Amino acid sequence: MMGHGHRIGGGKFTRGDRANAKGTSPAGSKLFGAMLVLAVAAACVSCSRSSVRAEGPAALPPPLVTVAQATAQDVPRYLDEIGRNTAFESVNVTPQVGGQVRERHFQDGENLKKGQLIFVIDPRPYKAQLDSAKANLAQVQAALELAKIQFARDQELVGTRAISKQDYDTKKNTVDVNEAQVEAAKAAIETAEINLDYCYIHSPIDGRAGARLVDVGNVVQANTTSLLSIQRIDPMYATFTITERDLAEVQKRMSRGMLKALVRLPADSEGAARPGRVEFLDNAVQNATGTVNLRATIPNADRHFWPGQFVNVRLVLDMEKATVLVPSQAAQISQQGPFVLVVRSDDTAELRPVTLGQRQGNDVVISSGLAAGERVVVAGHLLVRPGSKVHVDSSAPATAPAPTADAKSDATRRSAS
């Protein structure tokens, strides 16, 4: 029995080893026990982890999303430009006669009517000139009457040879000269009347007065001194430019009389834009900028627009039929390009690459990649994984994007017809 041992754990444990174990100190026994406890704990932890791996992670609920339905509408195709308002008519009033300003008949900033009296220049010198011209006319008319009487008397005697031919010709010439003097006197009277009328300065147009440039008592020079600026602001011009690349299409639309512009102030909403007729296209491309000037005429009875203001101008080129529209927030951009998340009928999400068109208010045109009637995600994109289920928020039902102002007006015209 001395040369044999018992197999424990795949090894041999001899009697000598047993003797050594029996001779182990109490501290060694405690260490051995502690190691045994740690080994058992580690085994328990390992078993627990294996159990978790076998069961798998807890399933997450489908993400909550808000959807909208893509719709087909007729929308405009347009160019967005920056323009500036200018007055429909602008007049710088200057006197046509010189003299002292005696009266002013308007207030700065007043709305003036055509023909309204605004200034009076001292008329007395011009009234005196008119009186002198009238007196001169009376004088030359009297001389003409005398010359005619003398000439008529000589005509009776010329046949009897009582007067010479030379005297006869002299009397006839006197009549002709006096007639010419009468015509000159009449012209002088007309000139004096015009000058006197120029003393009373009237507004040449309907418009709004600016600040006066002279006061009563100032002496002004004819055709030199500026008195006042008047601008007609109803209707109003909106002047803007397009690039020469767009010139051919704009010319084609103008030739058909179909070109219009929507004009608004930068602070106005897109729905507040006012339509105007594009009636002017400049006759040359600007060399420095490669652009062409255009001008739209817009009504301005409420004085919403003011000369010199910057405005946003949308030049409408055409109406695109049955265009697919979705809310702008549905369109996302990735490294591969724009896309939308489409929710299928089984509530699974699909990442759909699309081609974006122009914005239409709060919506955007989808030129390709999406059909009308399909549902797209407008909120909750970050938690959606393509191919996975989503939960559509029932409190925010799928709705079509609101039609643009142009689409509304177009639909109204169609229904009326």
Short mmCIF file of N, CA and C in Angstrom, two decimals, residues 98-267:
data_model
loop_
_atom_site.label_atom_id
_atom_site.label_comp_id
_atom_site.label_asym_id
_atom_site.label_seq_id
_atom_site.Cartn_x
_atom_site.Cartn_y
_atom_site.Cartn_z
N GLY A 98 -38.24 133.11 -62.73
CA GLY A 98 -37.55 133.48 -61.51
C GLY A 98 -38.35 134.47 -60.69
N GLY A 99 -38.01 134.57 -59.41
CA GLY A 99 -38.67 135.53 -58.55
C GLY A 99 -38.71 135.05 -57.12
N GLN A 100 -39.40 135.79 -56.31
CA GLN A 100 -39.51 135.47 -54.89
C GLN A 100 -40.72 134.58 -54.63
N VAL A 101 -40.51 133.52 -53.81
CA VAL A 101 -41.62 132.63 -53.43
C VAL A 101 -42.50 133.39 -52.45
N ARG A 102 -43.77 133.55 -52.81
CA ARG A 102 -44.69 134.32 -51.97
C ARG A 102 -45.63 133.41 -51.16
N GLU A 103 -45.97 132.22 -51.68
CA GLU A 103 -46.94 131.36 -51.00
C GLU A 103 -46.55 129.89 -51.15
N ARG A 104 -46.94 129.09 -50.14
CA ARG A 104 -46.79 127.62 -50.20
C ARG A 104 -48.13 127.02 -49.76
N HIS A 105 -48.64 126.09 -50.56
CA HIS A 105 -50.00 125.58 -50.34
C HIS A 105 -50.02 124.07 -50.10
N PHE A 106 -49.03 123.53 -49.41
CA PHE A 106 -49.03 122.10 -49.10
C PHE A 106 -48.19 121.88 -47.85
N GLN A 107 -48.33 120.69 -47.27
CA GLN A 107 -47.50 120.28 -46.15
C GLN A 107 -46.52 119.20 -46.61
N ASP A 108 -45.36 119.19 -45.99
CA ASP A 108 -44.38 118.16 -46.33
C ASP A 108 -44.99 116.77 -46.12
N GLY A 109 -44.80 115.89 -47.11
CA GLY A 109 -45.34 114.54 -47.01
C GLY A 109 -46.81 114.42 -47.37
N GLU A 110 -47.40 115.47 -47.88
CA GLU A 110 -48.83 115.43 -48.20
C GLU A 110 -49.06 114.69 -49.52
N ASN A 111 -50.21 114.02 -49.61
CA ASN A 111 -50.62 113.40 -50.86
C ASN A 111 -51.24 114.47 -51.75
N LEU A 112 -50.64 114.69 -52.89
CA LEU A 112 -51.06 115.77 -53.79
C LEU A 112 -51.85 115.21 -54.96
N LYS A 113 -52.79 116.01 -55.45
CA LYS A 113 -53.55 115.70 -56.64
C LYS A 113 -52.97 116.46 -57.83
N LYS A 114 -53.09 115.86 -59.00
CA LYS A 114 -52.62 116.53 -60.20
C LYS A 114 -53.37 117.85 -60.40
N GLY A 115 -52.61 118.94 -60.61
CA GLY A 115 -53.21 120.26 -60.79
C GLY A 115 -53.35 121.04 -59.50
N GLN A 116 -53.02 120.46 -58.36
CA GLN A 116 -53.15 121.16 -57.08
C GLN A 116 -52.09 122.24 -56.97
N LEU A 117 -52.50 123.46 -56.53
CA LEU A 117 -51.56 124.57 -56.37
C LEU A 117 -50.61 124.27 -55.21
N ILE A 118 -49.28 124.41 -55.45
CA ILE A 118 -48.30 124.13 -54.40
C ILE A 118 -47.42 125.34 -54.07
N PHE A 119 -47.04 126.15 -55.06
CA PHE A 119 -46.22 127.34 -54.80
C PHE A 119 -46.77 128.51 -55.63
N VAL A 120 -46.51 129.73 -55.11
CA VAL A 120 -46.81 130.94 -55.88
C VAL A 120 -45.55 131.82 -55.84
N ILE A 121 -45.04 132.14 -57.03
CA ILE A 121 -43.92 133.08 -57.16
C ILE A 121 -44.51 134.46 -57.41
N ASP A 122 -43.87 135.47 -56.88
CA ASP A 122 -44.38 136.85 -56.97
C ASP A 122 -44.84 137.16 -58.39
N PRO A 123 -46.14 137.34 -58.61
CA PRO A 123 -46.63 137.51 -59.99
C PRO A 123 -46.63 138.96 -60.47
N ARG A 124 -46.33 139.92 -59.62
CA ARG A 124 -46.50 141.32 -59.99
C ARG A 124 -45.63 141.74 -61.17
N PRO A 125 -44.35 141.38 -61.21
CA PRO A 125 -43.56 141.79 -62.40
C PRO A 125 -44.14 141.22 -63.70
N TYR A 126 -44.64 140.01 -63.64
CA TYR A 126 -45.16 139.38 -64.85
C TYR A 126 -46.54 139.92 -65.21
N LYS A 127 -47.28 140.36 -64.19
CA LYS A 127 -48.55 141.04 -64.48
C LYS A 127 -48.29 142.38 -65.17
N ALA A 128 -47.25 143.06 -64.74
CA ALA A 128 -46.91 144.34 -65.37
C ALA A 128 -46.46 144.13 -66.82
N GLN A 129 -45.70 143.05 -67.06
CA GLN A 129 -45.29 142.76 -68.44
C GLN A 129 -46.49 142.46 -69.32
N LEU A 130 -47.47 141.77 -68.75
CA LEU A 130 -48.67 141.47 -69.52
C LEU A 130 -49.44 142.75 -69.84
N ASP A 131 -49.55 143.65 -68.86
CA ASP A 131 -50.25 144.92 -69.11
C ASP A 131 -49.53 145.74 -70.17
N SER A 132 -48.21 145.74 -70.13
CA SER A 132 -47.43 146.49 -71.13
C SER A 132 -47.64 145.90 -72.52
N ALA A 133 -47.68 144.57 -72.58
CA ALA A 133 -47.88 143.92 -73.89
C ALA A 133 -49.26 144.24 -74.43
N LYS A 134 -50.24 144.28 -73.57
CA LYS A 134 -51.60 144.62 -74.02
C LYS A 134 -51.66 146.07 -74.51
N ALA A 135 -50.99 146.99 -73.82
CA ALA A 135 -50.98 148.40 -74.25
C ALA A 135 -50.27 148.54 -75.59
N ASN A 136 -49.19 147.80 -75.76
CA ASN A 136 -48.47 147.86 -77.04
C ASN A 136 -49.33 147.33 -78.17
N LEU A 137 -50.13 146.29 -77.88
CA LEU A 137 -51.02 145.76 -78.90
C LEU A 137 -52.06 146.81 -79.29
N ALA A 138 -52.61 147.52 -78.34
CA ALA A 138 -53.59 148.56 -78.66
C ALA A 138 -52.96 149.66 -79.51
N GLN A 139 -51.71 149.96 -79.22
CA GLN A 139 -51.02 151.02 -79.98
C GLN A 139 -50.82 150.61 -81.43
N VAL A 140 -50.31 149.41 -81.64
CA VAL A 140 -50.03 149.00 -83.02
C VAL A 140 -51.33 148.72 -83.76
N GLN A 141 -52.39 148.32 -83.07
CA GLN A 141 -53.67 148.15 -83.74
C GLN A 141 -54.22 149.50 -84.22
N ALA A 142 -54.03 150.53 -83.42
CA ALA A 142 -54.47 151.88 -83.83
C ALA A 142 -53.68 152.36 -85.05
N ALA A 143 -52.37 152.11 -85.02
CA ALA A 143 -51.56 152.50 -86.17
C ALA A 143 -51.98 151.73 -87.42
N LEU A 144 -52.34 150.46 -87.24
CA LEU A 144 -52.78 149.67 -88.39
C LEU A 144 -54.08 150.21 -88.96
N GLU A 145 -55.00 150.60 -88.11
CA GLU A 145 -56.27 151.14 -88.59
C GLU A 145 -56.04 152.41 -89.40
N LEU A 146 -55.15 153.29 -88.90
CA LEU A 146 -54.85 154.52 -89.64
C LEU A 146 -54.21 154.21 -90.97
N ALA A 147 -53.27 153.27 -90.97
CA ALA A 147 -52.61 152.93 -92.23
C ALA A 147 -53.60 152.35 -93.23
N LYS A 148 -54.55 151.56 -92.76
CA LYS A 148 -55.55 150.99 -93.67
C LYS A 148 -56.43 152.09 -94.27
N ILE A 149 -56.81 153.09 -93.45
CA ILE A 149 -57.65 154.19 -93.96
C ILE A 149 -56.90 154.98 -95.04
N GLN A 150 -55.65 155.31 -94.77
CA GLN A 150 -54.86 156.06 -95.74
C GLN A 150 -54.64 155.25 -97.01
N PHE A 151 -54.42 153.99 -96.85
CA PHE A 151 -54.19 153.16 -98.04
C PHE A 151 -55.46 153.02 -98.87
N ALA A 152 -56.60 152.93 -98.21
CA ALA A 152 -57.86 152.84 -98.96
C ALA A 152 -58.12 154.11 -99.74
N ARG A 153 -57.79 155.28 -99.16
CA ARG A 153 -57.98 156.55 -99.87
C ARG A 153 -57.07 156.62 -101.09
N ASP A 154 -55.86 156.19 -100.94
CA ASP A 154 -54.91 156.24 -102.06
C ASP A 154 -55.30 155.26 -103.16
N GLN A 155 -55.96 154.15 -102.79
CA GLN A 155 -56.38 153.19 -103.81
C GLN A 155 -57.39 153.82 -104.77
N GLU A 156 -58.21 154.75 -104.28
CA GLU A 156 -59.20 155.43 -105.13
C GLU A 156 -58.53 156.40 -106.09
N LEU A 157 -57.39 156.93 -105.67
CA LEU A 157 -56.73 157.95 -106.48
C LEU A 157 -55.68 157.39 -107.43
N VAL A 158 -55.26 156.16 -107.19
CA VAL A 158 -54.19 155.64 -108.01
C VAL A 158 -54.61 155.49 -109.47
N GLY A 159 -55.91 155.28 -109.68
CA GLY A 159 -56.38 155.15 -111.07
C GLY A 159 -56.38 156.47 -111.81
N THR A 160 -56.54 157.57 -111.11
CA THR A 160 -56.56 158.90 -111.72
C THR A 160 -55.17 159.50 -111.80
N ARG A 161 -54.23 158.77 -111.32
CA ARG A 161 -52.84 159.24 -111.32
C ARG A 161 -52.66 160.51 -110.49
N ALA A 162 -53.49 160.65 -109.45
CA ALA A 162 -53.35 161.81 -108.56
C ALA A 162 -52.19 161.61 -107.60
N ILE A 163 -51.81 160.35 -107.36
CA ILE A 163 -50.64 160.05 -106.54
C ILE A 163 -49.70 159.20 -107.36
N SER A 164 -48.46 159.22 -106.95
CA SER A 164 -47.46 158.44 -107.69
C SER A 164 -47.54 156.97 -107.26
N LYS A 165 -46.99 156.14 -108.13
CA LYS A 165 -46.92 154.72 -107.81
C LYS A 165 -46.08 154.46 -106.57
N GLN A 166 -45.05 155.26 -106.36
CA GLN A 166 -44.18 155.10 -105.19
C GLN A 166 -44.94 155.38 -103.91
N ASP A 167 -45.77 156.45 -103.87
CA ASP A 167 -46.55 156.75 -102.67
C ASP A 167 -47.56 155.63 -102.38
N TYR A 168 -48.12 155.10 -103.46
CA TYR A 168 -49.06 153.99 -103.27
C TYR A 168 -48.38 152.78 -102.63
N ASP A 169 -47.19 152.43 -103.13
CA ASP A 169 -46.46 151.28 -102.58
C ASP A 169 -46.04 151.53 -101.14
N THR A 170 -45.69 152.77 -100.81
CA THR A 170 -45.30 153.10 -99.44
C THR A 170 -46.46 152.91 -98.48
N LYS A 171 -47.67 153.39 -98.87
CA LYS A 171 -48.84 153.22 -98.01
C LYS A 171 -49.20 151.75 -97.84
N LYS A 172 -49.06 150.98 -98.91
CA LYS A 172 -49.35 149.54 -98.80
C LYS A 172 -48.35 148.86 -97.86
N ASN A 173 -47.10 149.25 -97.97
CA ASN A 173 -46.07 148.65 -97.10
C ASN A 173 -46.32 149.03 -95.64
N THR A 174 -46.79 150.23 -95.41
CA THR A 174 -47.09 150.65 -94.03
C THR A 174 -48.17 149.77 -93.43
N VAL A 175 -49.18 149.46 -94.22
CA VAL A 175 -50.24 148.55 -93.74
C VAL A 175 -49.67 147.18 -93.39
N ASP A 176 -48.82 146.65 -94.26
CA ASP A 176 -48.23 145.31 -94.01
C ASP A 176 -47.38 145.31 -92.75
N VAL A 177 -46.59 146.39 -92.56
CA VAL A 177 -45.74 146.47 -91.37
C VAL A 177 -46.59 146.56 -90.11
N ASN A 178 -47.64 147.34 -90.13
CA ASN A 178 -48.50 147.47 -88.95
C ASN A 178 -49.22 146.16 -88.63
N GLU A 179 -49.60 145.41 -89.65
CA GLU A 179 -50.21 144.10 -89.40
C GLU A 179 -49.21 143.15 -88.72
N ALA A 180 -47.97 143.19 -89.18
CA ALA A 180 -46.94 142.35 -88.55
C ALA A 180 -46.70 142.78 -87.11
N GLN A 181 -46.72 144.07 -86.86
CA GLN A 181 -46.53 144.55 -85.50
C GLN A 181 -47.67 144.11 -84.58
N VAL A 182 -48.85 144.07 -85.13
CA VAL A 182 -50.00 143.59 -84.34
C VAL A 182 -49.80 142.13 -83.96
N GLU A 183 -49.38 141.30 -84.91
CA GLU A 183 -49.14 139.89 -84.60
C GLU A 183 -48.03 139.73 -83.55
N ALA A 184 -46.98 140.54 -83.66
CA ALA A 184 -45.90 140.49 -82.67
C ALA A 184 -46.41 140.90 -81.30
N ALA A 185 -47.28 141.90 -81.26
CA ALA A 185 -47.83 142.35 -79.97
C ALA A 185 -48.71 141.27 -79.36
N LYS A 186 -49.46 140.57 -80.21
CA LYS A 186 -50.27 139.46 -79.69
C LYS A 186 -49.39 138.34 -79.13
N ALA A 187 -48.30 138.03 -79.82
CA ALA A 187 -47.38 137.00 -79.32
C ALA A 187 -46.76 137.43 -78.00
N ALA A 188 -46.45 138.74 -77.87
CA ALA A 188 -45.88 139.23 -76.61
C ALA A 188 -46.89 139.08 -75.48
N ILE A 189 -48.16 139.31 -75.80
CA ILE A 189 -49.19 139.13 -74.78
C ILE A 189 -49.27 137.66 -74.36
N GLU A 190 -49.23 136.76 -75.33
CA GLU A 190 -49.30 135.33 -75.02
C GLU A 190 -48.12 134.90 -74.14
N THR A 191 -46.93 135.42 -74.48
CA THR A 191 -45.75 135.10 -73.67
C THR A 191 -45.90 135.63 -72.25
N ALA A 192 -46.40 136.84 -72.13
CA ALA A 192 -46.59 137.43 -70.80
C ALA A 192 -47.62 136.65 -70.00
N GLU A 193 -48.68 136.18 -70.68
CA GLU A 193 -49.68 135.38 -69.98
C GLU A 193 -49.10 134.05 -69.50
N ILE A 194 -48.26 133.44 -70.35
CA ILE A 194 -47.63 132.17 -69.95
C ILE A 194 -46.73 132.39 -68.74
N ASN A 195 -45.92 133.43 -68.78
CA ASN A 195 -45.01 133.71 -67.65
C ASN A 195 -45.79 133.99 -66.37
N LEU A 196 -46.90 134.71 -66.53
CA LEU A 196 -47.73 134.98 -65.36
C LEU A 196 -48.33 133.68 -64.82
N ASP A 197 -48.74 132.79 -65.72
CA ASP A 197 -49.29 131.51 -65.29
C ASP A 197 -48.22 130.66 -64.61
N TYR A 198 -46.96 130.77 -65.06
CA TYR A 198 -45.87 130.02 -64.43
C TYR A 198 -45.64 130.43 -62.98
N CYS A 199 -46.11 131.60 -62.61
CA CYS A 199 -45.95 132.04 -61.23
C CYS A 199 -46.76 131.16 -60.28
N TYR A 200 -47.77 130.49 -60.80
CA TYR A 200 -48.62 129.63 -59.98
C TYR A 200 -48.26 128.18 -60.33
N ILE A 201 -47.50 127.56 -59.44
CA ILE A 201 -46.95 126.23 -59.71
C ILE A 201 -47.90 125.18 -59.17
N HIS A 202 -48.31 124.24 -60.04
CA HIS A 202 -49.25 123.19 -59.67
C HIS A 202 -48.55 121.83 -59.73
N SER A 203 -49.09 120.88 -59.00
CA SER A 203 -48.53 119.53 -59.02
C SER A 203 -48.76 118.90 -60.40
N PRO A 204 -47.72 118.40 -61.05
CA PRO A 204 -47.89 117.83 -62.39
C PRO A 204 -48.46 116.42 -62.38
N ILE A 205 -48.44 115.74 -61.21
CA ILE A 205 -48.91 114.35 -61.12
C ILE A 205 -49.64 114.14 -59.79
N ASP A 206 -50.38 113.04 -59.72
CA ASP A 206 -50.86 112.56 -58.43
C ASP A 206 -49.69 111.88 -57.73
N GLY A 207 -49.40 112.29 -56.52
CA GLY A 207 -48.26 111.68 -55.83
C GLY A 207 -48.10 112.23 -54.43
N ARG A 208 -47.03 111.77 -53.81
CA ARG A 208 -46.74 112.17 -52.43
C ARG A 208 -45.58 113.16 -52.44
N ALA A 209 -45.79 114.27 -51.73
CA ALA A 209 -44.76 115.30 -51.66
C ALA A 209 -43.65 114.87 -50.70
N GLY A 210 -42.44 115.23 -51.05
CA GLY A 210 -41.34 115.06 -50.13
C GLY A 210 -41.20 116.30 -49.26
N ALA A 211 -40.04 116.49 -48.69
CA ALA A 211 -39.78 117.69 -47.90
C ALA A 211 -39.53 118.87 -48.84
N ARG A 212 -40.12 120.01 -48.54
CA ARG A 212 -39.92 121.19 -49.38
C ARG A 212 -38.45 121.58 -49.35
N LEU A 213 -37.98 122.11 -50.47
CA LEU A 213 -36.58 122.49 -50.60
C LEU A 213 -36.37 123.99 -50.51
N VAL A 214 -37.45 124.77 -50.55
CA VAL A 214 -37.37 126.23 -50.37
C VAL A 214 -38.52 126.66 -49.49
N ASP A 215 -38.37 127.79 -48.85
CA ASP A 215 -39.42 128.36 -48.02
C ASP A 215 -39.90 129.67 -48.62
N VAL A 216 -41.01 130.15 -48.11
CA VAL A 216 -41.55 131.44 -48.55
C VAL A 216 -40.52 132.53 -48.26
N GLY A 217 -40.28 133.37 -49.26
CA GLY A 217 -39.30 134.45 -49.11
C GLY A 217 -38.03 134.19 -49.89
N ASN A 218 -37.75 132.93 -50.23
CA ASN A 218 -36.57 132.63 -51.03
C ASN A 218 -36.76 133.12 -52.46
N VAL A 219 -35.67 133.58 -53.06
CA VAL A 219 -35.66 133.97 -54.47
C VAL A 219 -35.13 132.80 -55.27
N VAL A 220 -35.88 132.38 -56.27
CA VAL A 220 -35.52 131.21 -57.05
C VAL A 220 -35.21 131.62 -58.48
N GLN A 221 -34.41 130.78 -59.16
CA GLN A 221 -34.02 131.03 -60.54
C GLN A 221 -34.79 130.10 -61.46
N ALA A 222 -35.12 130.58 -62.63
CA ALA A 222 -35.88 129.79 -63.59
C ALA A 222 -35.07 128.59 -64.04
N ASN A 223 -35.71 127.42 -64.01
CA ASN A 223 -35.14 126.16 -64.50
C ASN A 223 -33.85 125.76 -63.80
N THR A 224 -33.64 126.28 -62.60
CA THR A 224 -32.40 125.98 -61.87
C THR A 224 -32.69 125.50 -60.45
N THR A 225 -33.47 126.25 -59.71
CA THR A 225 -33.72 125.94 -58.30
C THR A 225 -34.76 124.84 -58.16
N SER A 226 -34.44 123.79 -57.40
CA SER A 226 -35.41 122.72 -57.12
C SER A 226 -36.31 123.15 -55.97
N LEU A 227 -37.60 122.98 -56.15
CA LEU A 227 -38.57 123.36 -55.13
C LEU A 227 -39.07 122.17 -54.32
N LEU A 228 -39.29 121.03 -54.99
CA LEU A 228 -39.96 119.91 -54.33
C LEU A 228 -39.82 118.67 -55.20
N SER A 229 -39.78 117.49 -54.52
CA SER A 229 -39.81 116.20 -55.22
C SER A 229 -41.16 115.53 -54.95
N ILE A 230 -41.82 115.08 -56.03
CA ILE A 230 -43.12 114.40 -55.91
C ILE A 230 -42.97 113.02 -56.55
N GLN A 231 -43.46 111.98 -55.84
CA GLN A 231 -43.38 110.63 -56.35
C GLN A 231 -44.75 109.96 -56.31
N ARG A 232 -45.09 109.34 -57.40
CA ARG A 232 -46.34 108.56 -57.46
C ARG A 232 -46.03 107.14 -57.02
N ILE A 233 -46.70 106.67 -55.98
CA ILE A 233 -46.38 105.36 -55.40
C ILE A 233 -47.53 104.36 -55.51
N ASP A 234 -48.55 104.70 -56.28
CA ASP A 234 -49.61 103.74 -56.58
C ASP A 234 -49.99 103.89 -58.05
N PRO A 235 -49.63 102.88 -58.87
CA PRO A 235 -48.93 101.63 -58.52
C PRO A 235 -47.45 101.85 -58.25
N MET A 236 -46.75 100.75 -57.98
CA MET A 236 -45.33 100.79 -57.64
C MET A 236 -44.55 99.88 -58.57
N TYR A 237 -43.32 100.26 -58.84
CA TYR A 237 -42.42 99.40 -59.62
C TYR A 237 -41.56 98.56 -58.67
N ALA A 238 -41.35 97.30 -59.03
CA ALA A 238 -40.37 96.45 -58.37
C ALA A 238 -39.34 96.07 -59.43
N THR A 239 -38.14 96.61 -59.30
CA THR A 239 -37.08 96.38 -60.27
C THR A 239 -36.15 95.29 -59.75
N PHE A 240 -35.84 94.30 -60.59
CA PHE A 240 -34.98 93.20 -60.18
C PHE A 240 -34.20 92.70 -61.39
N THR A 241 -33.34 91.70 -61.19
CA THR A 241 -32.51 91.18 -62.27
C THR A 241 -32.62 89.66 -62.34
N ILE A 242 -32.33 89.13 -63.52
CA ILE A 242 -32.18 87.69 -63.71
C ILE A 242 -30.85 87.45 -64.41
N THR A 243 -30.35 86.24 -64.33
CA THR A 243 -29.11 85.92 -65.02
C THR A 243 -29.39 85.70 -66.51
N GLU A 244 -28.36 85.87 -67.31
CA GLU A 244 -28.54 85.69 -68.75
C GLU A 244 -28.87 84.24 -69.09
N ARG A 245 -28.59 83.31 -68.19
CA ARG A 245 -28.93 81.91 -68.41
C ARG A 245 -30.44 81.72 -68.49
N ASP A 246 -31.19 82.53 -67.73
CA ASP A 246 -32.65 82.42 -67.70
C ASP A 246 -33.33 83.36 -68.70
N LEU A 247 -32.56 84.12 -69.45
CA LEU A 247 -33.14 85.15 -70.31
C LEU A 247 -34.03 84.56 -71.39
N ALA A 248 -33.59 83.47 -72.04
CA ALA A 248 -34.37 82.92 -73.16
C ALA A 248 -35.77 82.50 -72.71
N GLU A 249 -35.87 81.82 -71.58
CA GLU A 249 -37.18 81.38 -71.12
C GLU A 249 -38.05 82.55 -70.71
N VAL A 250 -37.45 83.55 -70.08
CA VAL A 250 -38.22 84.73 -69.68
C VAL A 250 -38.74 85.47 -70.91
N GLN A 251 -37.92 85.60 -71.94
CA GLN A 251 -38.37 86.24 -73.17
C GLN A 251 -39.55 85.49 -73.79
N LYS A 252 -39.47 84.17 -73.78
CA LYS A 252 -40.55 83.37 -74.35
C LYS A 252 -41.85 83.58 -73.58
N ARG A 253 -41.74 83.60 -72.25
CA ARG A 253 -42.96 83.80 -71.44
C ARG A 253 -43.53 85.20 -71.62
N MET A 254 -42.66 86.21 -71.73
CA MET A 254 -43.14 87.58 -71.91
C MET A 254 -43.83 87.75 -73.25
N SER A 255 -43.32 87.08 -74.28
CA SER A 255 -43.94 87.20 -75.60
C SER A 255 -45.35 86.64 -75.61
N ARG A 256 -45.63 85.70 -74.70
CA ARG A 256 -46.97 85.12 -74.59
C ARG A 256 -47.84 85.88 -73.61
N GLY A 257 -47.29 86.88 -72.96
CA GLY A 257 -48.05 87.65 -71.98
C GLY A 257 -48.41 86.87 -70.74
N MET A 258 -47.57 85.88 -70.37
CA MET A 258 -47.90 84.99 -69.26
C MET A 258 -47.00 85.21 -68.05
N LEU A 259 -46.15 86.21 -68.08
CA LEU A 259 -45.16 86.36 -67.02
C LEU A 259 -45.70 87.25 -65.91
N LYS A 260 -45.65 86.76 -64.68
CA LYS A 260 -46.05 87.56 -63.53
C LYS A 260 -45.03 87.36 -62.41
N ALA A 261 -45.07 88.28 -61.45
CA ALA A 261 -44.14 88.22 -60.33
C ALA A 261 -44.93 88.36 -59.04
N LEU A 262 -44.46 87.68 -58.00
CA LEU A 262 -45.02 87.81 -56.66
C LEU A 262 -44.02 88.58 -55.81
N VAL A 263 -44.44 89.72 -55.28
CA VAL A 263 -43.53 90.65 -54.60
C VAL A 263 -43.95 90.77 -53.14
N ARG A 264 -42.97 90.71 -52.25
CA ARG A 264 -43.25 90.89 -50.82
C ARG A 264 -42.03 91.51 -50.16
N LEU A 265 -42.29 92.14 -49.01
CA LEU A 265 -41.20 92.66 -48.20
C LEU A 265 -40.51 91.50 -47.49
N PRO A 266 -39.23 91.64 -47.13
CA PRO A 266 -38.54 90.55 -46.43
C PRO A 266 -39.24 90.11 -45.15
N ALA A 267 -39.94 91.03 -44.48
CA ALA A 267 -40.63 90.69 -43.23
C ALA A 267 -41.98 90.04 -43.46
#
